[in-house]
Amino acid sequence: MAETPRLSPGDTAPDFTLPTDTGEQVTLSDLRGRKVIVYFYPSAMTPGCTKQACDFSDSLDSLQAAGYEVLGISPDKPEKLAKFREKEGLTIRLLSDADKAVMTAWGAFGEKKLYGKVVQGVIRSTVVVGEDGTVEVARYNVKATGHVAKLRKDLALA
């Protein structure tokens, strides 16, 4: 299985501009001066991804109070993300990376094992970007359930 290049603490986070479910564009470098949690998930409206998105939404106020923005990125089109937001009452920003270029640059797309088979796909990942644009935390192959609680503990926000 070929190893996908991954980000590590101290790396400069690759910049991106992606559309949201509301049609606006979000550029990572525009968020300099704030800490940003960027998480990658395979598909809106699936059980694990819904649990993770709801967990981030439920924690958004306290994360923002601690100085963090949250961006959820999937290969879904903005229209599907809008339905996802509406159906689940999500408050986080959902971004569409339809061509998977950002996911690839961030090490969140590539070969992974799924039910014992090697497949190409989205690697559920979370990267925390510091105020200066460098990676502070990079977690790959995270579990959807309990991940936000673990991240809060890792960031001393528990």
C-alpha atoms as an extended CHARMM CRD file, in Angstrom:
* protein
*
       158  EXT
         1         1  MET       CA              0.0000000000        0.0000000000        0.0000000000  PROA      1               0.0000000000
         2         2  ALA       CA              1.5140000000        3.3380000000       -1.0610000000  PROA      2               0.0000000000
         3         3  GLU       CA              1.8740000000        5.8530000000        1.7590000000  PROA      3               0.0000000000
         4         4  THR       CA              0.0530000000        9.1530000000        1.2190000000  PROA      4               0.0000000000
         5         5  PRO       CA              2.2710000000       12.1330000000        2.1520000000  PROA      5               0.0000000000
         6         6  ARG       CA              0.8880000000       13.6290000000        5.3540000000  PROA      6               0.0000000000
         7         7  LEU       CA              1.2230000000       16.9080000000        7.1850000000  PROA      7               0.0000000000
         8         8  SER       CA              3.1520000000       17.0860000000       10.4530000000  PROA      8               0.0000000000
         9         9  PRO       CA              3.3420000000       19.6870000000       13.2180000000  PROA      9               0.0000000000
        10        10  GLY       CA              5.5020000000       22.5900000000       12.0760000000  PROA      10              0.0000000000
        11        11  ASP       CA              4.5830000000       22.2190000000        8.3720000000  PROA      11              0.0000000000
        12        12  THR       CA              2.9840000000       25.1750000000        6.6170000000  PROA      12              0.0000000000
        13        13  ALA       CA             -0.6500000000       24.3020000000        5.9490000000  PROA      13              0.0000000000
        14        14  PRO       CA             -1.3180000000       24.3510000000        2.1740000000  PROA      14              0.0000000000
        15        15  ASP       CA             -3.5630000000       27.2950000000        1.3190000000  PROA      15              0.0000000000
        16        16  PHE       CA             -6.8910000000       26.7120000000       -0.4000000000  PROA      16              0.0000000000
        17        17  THR       CA            -10.0540000000       28.4320000000       -1.5580000000  PROA      17              0.0000000000
        18        18  LEU       CA            -13.1670000000       26.2590000000       -1.5880000000  PROA      18              0.0000000000
        19        19  PRO       CA            -16.9130000000       26.8830000000       -1.9790000000  PROA      19              0.0000000000
        20        20  THR       CA            -19.2630000000       26.4000000000        0.9630000000  PROA      20              0.0000000000
        21        21  ASP       CA            -22.7780000000       25.0190000000        1.0150000000  PROA      21              0.0000000000
        22        22  THR       CA            -24.0550000000       28.6230000000        1.0040000000  PROA      22              0.0000000000
        23        23  GLY       CA            -22.1020000000       29.5950000000       -2.1370000000  PROA      23              0.0000000000
        24        24  GLU       CA            -19.4540000000       31.7250000000       -0.4390000000  PROA      24              0.0000000000
        25        25  GLN       CA            -15.7390000000       31.0490000000       -0.8980000000  PROA      25              0.0000000000
        26        26  VAL       CA            -13.4770000000       30.3290000000        2.0730000000  PROA      26              0.0000000000
        27        27  THR       CA             -9.7260000000       30.9000000000        1.7740000000  PROA      27              0.0000000000
        28        28  LEU       CA             -7.5710000000       29.4640000000        4.5230000000  PROA      28              0.0000000000
        29        29  SER       CA             -5.0200000000       32.3090000000        4.4510000000  PROA      29              0.0000000000
        30        30  ASP       CA             -7.8910000000       34.7860000000        5.1040000000  PROA      30              0.0000000000
        31        31  LEU       CA             -8.2310000000       33.1420000000        8.5360000000  PROA      31              0.0000000000
        32        32  ARG       CA             -4.6420000000       33.9330000000        9.6250000000  PROA      32              0.0000000000
        33        33  GLY       CA             -4.5840000000       35.2390000000       13.1470000000  PROA      33              0.0000000000
        34        34  ARG       CA             -7.1140000000       32.5880000000       14.1860000000  PROA      34              0.0000000000
        35        35  LYS       CA             -6.6850000000       28.9120000000       14.9580000000  PROA      35              0.0000000000
        36        36  VAL       CA             -8.4900000000       26.6660000000       12.4950000000  PROA      36              0.0000000000
        37        37  ILE       CA             -9.6200000000       23.0610000000       12.8820000000  PROA      37              0.0000000000
        38        38  VAL       CA             -9.8460000000       21.5500000000        9.3910000000  PROA      38              0.0000000000
        39        39  TYR       CA            -11.4460000000       18.1450000000        9.2860000000  PROA      39              0.0000000000
        40        40  PHE       CA            -11.9200000000       15.8890000000        6.2780000000  PROA      40              0.0000000000
        41        41  TYR       CA            -14.7490000000       13.3900000000        6.0280000000  PROA      41              0.0000000000
        42        42  PRO       CA            -15.8470000000       10.9880000000        3.2660000000  PROA      42              0.0000000000
        43        43  SER       CA            -19.5180000000       11.7730000000        2.6530000000  PROA      43              0.0000000000
        44        44  ALA       CA            -22.3360000000       13.9120000000        4.0140000000  PROA      44              0.0000000000
        45        45  MET       CA            -25.4270000000       12.1610000000        5.3460000000  PROA      45              0.0000000000
        46        46  THR       CA            -23.6890000000        8.9130000000        6.2590000000  PROA      46              0.0000000000
        47        47  PRO       CA            -23.8510000000        7.7190000000        9.8880000000  PROA      47              0.0000000000
        48        48  GLY       CA            -20.2140000000        8.3320000000       10.9110000000  PROA      48              0.0000000000
        49        49  CYS       CA            -19.9020000000       11.6400000000        9.0970000000  PROA      49              0.0000000000
        50        50  THR       CA            -23.2100000000       12.8390000000       10.5310000000  PROA      50              0.0000000000
        51        51  LYS       CA            -22.0830000000       11.9480000000       14.0720000000  PROA      51              0.0000000000
        52        52  GLN       CA            -18.7850000000       13.7790000000       13.5970000000  PROA      52              0.0000000000
        53        53  ALA       CA            -20.4150000000       16.8870000000       12.0570000000  PROA      53              0.0000000000
        54        54  CYS       CA            -23.0070000000       17.0220000000       14.8510000000  PROA      54              0.0000000000
        55        55  ASP       CA            -20.2530000000       16.6730000000       17.4780000000  PROA      55              0.0000000000
        56        56  PHE       CA            -18.3270000000       19.5840000000       15.9420000000  PROA      56              0.0000000000
        57        57  SER       CA            -21.5280000000       21.6680000000       15.7040000000  PROA      57              0.0000000000
        58        58  ASP       CA            -22.4130000000       20.9010000000       19.3330000000  PROA      58              0.0000000000
        59        59  SER       CA            -18.9040000000       22.0240000000       20.3820000000  PROA      59              0.0000000000
        60        60  LEU       CA            -18.6890000000       25.0380000000       18.0620000000  PROA      60              0.0000000000
        61        61  ASP       CA            -19.5410000000       27.7350000000       20.6290000000  PROA      61              0.0000000000
        62        62  SER       CA            -16.9100000000       26.5370000000       23.0960000000  PROA      62              0.0000000000
        63        63  LEU       CA            -14.3410000000       26.0000000000       20.3220000000  PROA      63              0.0000000000
        64        64  GLN       CA            -14.9350000000       29.5240000000       19.0060000000  PROA      64              0.0000000000
        65        65  ALA       CA            -14.7220000000       30.9070000000       22.5420000000  PROA      65              0.0000000000
        66        66  ALA       CA            -11.2630000000       29.2840000000       22.7270000000  PROA      66              0.0000000000
        67        67  GLY       CA            -10.2980000000       30.9850000000       19.4320000000  PROA      67              0.0000000000
        68        68  TYR       CA            -10.9180000000       28.1380000000       16.9590000000  PROA      68              0.0000000000
        69        69  GLU       CA            -12.7510000000       28.1650000000       13.6410000000  PROA      69              0.0000000000
        70        70  VAL       CA            -14.0330000000       24.8090000000       12.3150000000  PROA      70              0.0000000000
        71        71  LEU       CA            -14.0980000000       23.8420000000        8.6380000000  PROA      71              0.0000000000
        72        72  GLY       CA            -15.4880000000       20.4920000000        7.4910000000  PROA      72              0.0000000000
        73        73  ILE       CA            -14.3190000000       19.4120000000        4.0230000000  PROA      73              0.0000000000
        74        74  SER       CA            -15.7210000000       16.5910000000        1.8990000000  PROA      74              0.0000000000
        75        75  PRO       CA            -15.8640000000       15.7970000000       -1.8250000000  PROA      75              0.0000000000
        76        76  ASP       CA            -19.6440000000       16.4170000000       -1.7880000000  PROA      76              0.0000000000
        77        77  LYS       CA            -21.0840000000       19.1400000000       -4.0080000000  PROA      77              0.0000000000
        78        78  PRO       CA            -22.3210000000       22.3380000000       -2.2720000000  PROA      78              0.0000000000
        79        79  GLU       CA            -25.9610000000       21.3630000000       -2.9320000000  PROA      79              0.0000000000
        80        80  LYS       CA            -25.5770000000       18.1100000000       -0.9750000000  PROA      80              0.0000000000
        81        81  LEU       CA            -23.7680000000       19.9570000000        1.8130000000  PROA      81              0.0000000000
        82        82  ALA       CA            -26.6770000000       22.4380000000        2.0360000000  PROA      82              0.0000000000
        83        83  LYS       CA            -29.1290000000       19.5370000000        2.4610000000  PROA      83              0.0000000000
        84        84  PHE       CA            -26.8110000000       18.0070000000        5.0870000000  PROA      84              0.0000000000
        85        85  ARG       CA            -26.6870000000       21.2950000000        7.0350000000  PROA      85              0.0000000000
        86        86  GLU       CA            -30.4500000000       21.7280000000        6.9030000000  PROA      86              0.0000000000
        87        87  LYS       CA            -31.3070000000       18.1100000000        7.7710000000  PROA      87              0.0000000000
        88        88  GLU       CA            -28.9270000000       17.9540000000       10.7640000000  PROA      88              0.0000000000
        89        89  GLY       CA            -29.0780000000       21.6060000000       11.9290000000  PROA      89              0.0000000000
        90        90  LEU       CA            -25.3050000000       21.9920000000       11.5220000000  PROA      90              0.0000000000
        91        91  THR       CA            -23.5900000000       25.2330000000       12.5320000000  PROA      91              0.0000000000
        92        92  ILE       CA            -20.0550000000       24.5320000000       11.2650000000  PROA      92              0.0000000000
        93        93  ARG       CA            -18.8890000000       25.6650000000        7.8370000000  PROA      93              0.0000000000
        94        94  LEU       CA            -19.0160000000       22.8940000000        5.2360000000  PROA      94              0.0000000000
        95        95  LEU       CA            -16.6900000000       23.1450000000        2.2450000000  PROA      95              0.0000000000
        96        96  SER       CA            -16.7520000000       21.2440000000       -1.0360000000  PROA      96              0.0000000000
        97        97  ASP       CA            -13.5300000000       19.7770000000       -2.4610000000  PROA      97              0.0000000000
        98        98  ALA       CA            -15.1410000000       18.0540000000       -5.4510000000  PROA      98              0.0000000000
        99        99  ASP       CA            -11.8490000000       17.4140000000       -7.3010000000  PROA      99              0.0000000000
       100       100  LYS       CA            -10.1610000000       16.2810000000       -4.0470000000  PROA      100             0.0000000000
       101       101  ALA       CA             -7.1280000000       18.5120000000       -4.7300000000  PROA      101             0.0000000000
       102       102  VAL       CA             -7.1150000000       20.0040000000       -1.2220000000  PROA      102             0.0000000000
       103       103  MET       CA             -7.6200000000       16.5890000000        0.3880000000  PROA      103             0.0000000000
       104       104  THR       CA             -4.6940000000       15.2290000000       -1.6180000000  PROA      104             0.0000000000
       105       105  ALA       CA             -2.4340000000       18.1800000000       -0.6750000000  PROA      105             0.0000000000
       106       106  TRP       CA             -3.3080000000       17.7060000000        3.0060000000  PROA      106             0.0000000000
       107       107  GLY       CA             -2.7550000000       13.9170000000        2.9720000000  PROA      107             0.0000000000
       108       108  ALA       CA             -6.4600000000       13.2130000000        3.4720000000  PROA      108             0.0000000000
       109       109  PHE       CA             -7.0610000000       11.3630000000        0.2050000000  PROA      109             0.0000000000
       110       110  GLY       CA             -5.2950000000        8.2600000000       -0.9770000000  PROA      110             0.0000000000
       111       111  GLU       CA             -4.9990000000        4.5580000000       -0.3780000000  PROA      111             0.0000000000
       112       112  LYS       CA             -6.7100000000        3.1830000000        2.6970000000  PROA      112             0.0000000000
       113       113  LYS       CA             -8.0310000000       -0.1350000000        3.8890000000  PROA      113             0.0000000000
       114       114  LEU       CA            -11.7840000000       -0.5760000000        3.7910000000  PROA      114             0.0000000000
       115       115  TYR       CA            -13.1880000000       -3.8980000000        4.9290000000  PROA      115             0.0000000000
       116       116  GLY       CA             -9.7880000000       -5.5100000000        4.3390000000  PROA      116             0.0000000000
       117       117  LYS       CA             -9.3960000000       -4.1790000000        0.7760000000  PROA      117             0.0000000000
       118       118  VAL       CA             -7.0650000000       -1.4020000000       -0.3600000000  PROA      118             0.0000000000
       119       119  VAL       CA             -9.1060000000        1.3960000000       -1.9610000000  PROA      119             0.0000000000
       120       120  GLN       CA             -8.6480000000        5.0380000000       -2.9640000000  PROA      120             0.0000000000
       121       121  GLY       CA            -10.7050000000        7.3310000000       -0.7890000000  PROA      121             0.0000000000
       122       122  VAL       CA            -11.0410000000       10.0580000000        1.7820000000  PROA      122             0.0000000000
       123       123  ILE       CA             -8.9530000000        9.4140000000        4.8910000000  PROA      123             0.0000000000
       124       124  ARG       CA            -10.9160000000       10.7620000000        7.8700000000  PROA      124             0.0000000000
       125       125  SER       CA             -8.4590000000       13.3440000000        9.2090000000  PROA      125             0.0000000000
       126       126  THR       CA             -8.2620000000       16.4220000000       11.4060000000  PROA      126             0.0000000000
       127       127  VAL       CA             -5.5860000000       19.1060000000       11.2210000000  PROA      127             0.0000000000
       128       128  VAL       CA             -5.2990000000       22.0480000000       13.6020000000  PROA      128             0.0000000000
       129       129  VAL       CA             -3.6970000000       25.0990000000       11.9890000000  PROA      129             0.0000000000
       130       130  GLY       CA             -2.1630000000       27.7470000000       14.2220000000  PROA      130             0.0000000000
       131       131  GLU       CA             -2.6230000000       31.4920000000       13.9440000000  PROA      131             0.0000000000
       132       132  ASP       CA              0.5500000000       31.7360000000       11.8190000000  PROA      132             0.0000000000
       133       133  GLY       CA             -0.6320000000       29.1310000000        9.2810000000  PROA      133             0.0000000000
       134       134  THR       CA              1.4920000000       26.2410000000       10.5260000000  PROA      134             0.0000000000
       135       135  VAL       CA              0.2120000000       22.8110000000       11.4770000000  PROA      135             0.0000000000
       136       136  GLU       CA             -0.0760000000       22.3100000000       15.2520000000  PROA      136             0.0000000000
       137       137  VAL       CA             -1.8460000000       18.9260000000       15.2850000000  PROA      137             0.0000000000
       138       138  ALA       CA             -2.3120000000       16.3920000000       12.4650000000  PROA      138             0.0000000000
       139       139  ARG       CA             -4.4130000000       13.2770000000       13.0620000000  PROA      139             0.0000000000
       140       140  TYR       CA             -5.1490000000       10.7260000000       10.3360000000  PROA      140             0.0000000000
       141       141  ASN       CA             -7.5010000000        7.7210000000       10.2780000000  PROA      141             0.0000000000
       142       142  VAL       CA             -9.4790000000        9.1560000000       13.1820000000  PROA      142             0.0000000000
       143       143  LYS       CA            -12.7000000000        7.5640000000       14.4090000000  PROA      143             0.0000000000
       144       144  ALA       CA            -15.8890000000        9.5430000000       13.8120000000  PROA      144             0.0000000000
       145       145  THR       CA            -17.3430000000        8.7550000000       17.2260000000  PROA      145             0.0000000000
       146       146  GLY       CA            -15.5850000000       10.3590000000       20.1690000000  PROA      146             0.0000000000
       147       147  HSD       CA            -13.1030000000       12.2310000000       18.0080000000  PROA      147             0.0000000000
       148       148  VAL       CA            -14.2210000000       15.7410000000       18.9650000000  PROA      148             0.0000000000
       149       149  ALA       CA            -13.9960000000       14.8940000000       22.6780000000  PROA      149             0.0000000000
       150       150  LYS       CA            -10.4800000000       13.5100000000       22.1850000000  PROA      150             0.0000000000
       151       151  LEU       CA             -9.4360000000       16.5630000000       20.1500000000  PROA      151             0.0000000000
       152       152  ARG       CA            -10.7750000000       18.8800000000       22.8680000000  PROA      152             0.0000000000
       153       153  LYS       CA             -8.7090000000       16.9490000000       25.4190000000  PROA      153             0.0000000000
       154       154  ASP       CA             -5.5860000000       17.1210000000       23.1920000000  PROA      154             0.0000000000
       155       155  LEU       CA             -6.0850000000       20.9030000000       22.8740000000  PROA      155             0.0000000000
       156       156  ALA       CA             -6.6010000000       21.2100000000       26.6600000000  PROA      156             0.0000000000
       157       157  LEU       CA            -10.1920000000       22.3860000000       26.1560000000  PROA      157             0.0000000000
       158       158  ALA       CA            -11.9270000000       19.4940000000       27.9700000000  PROA      158             0.0000000000
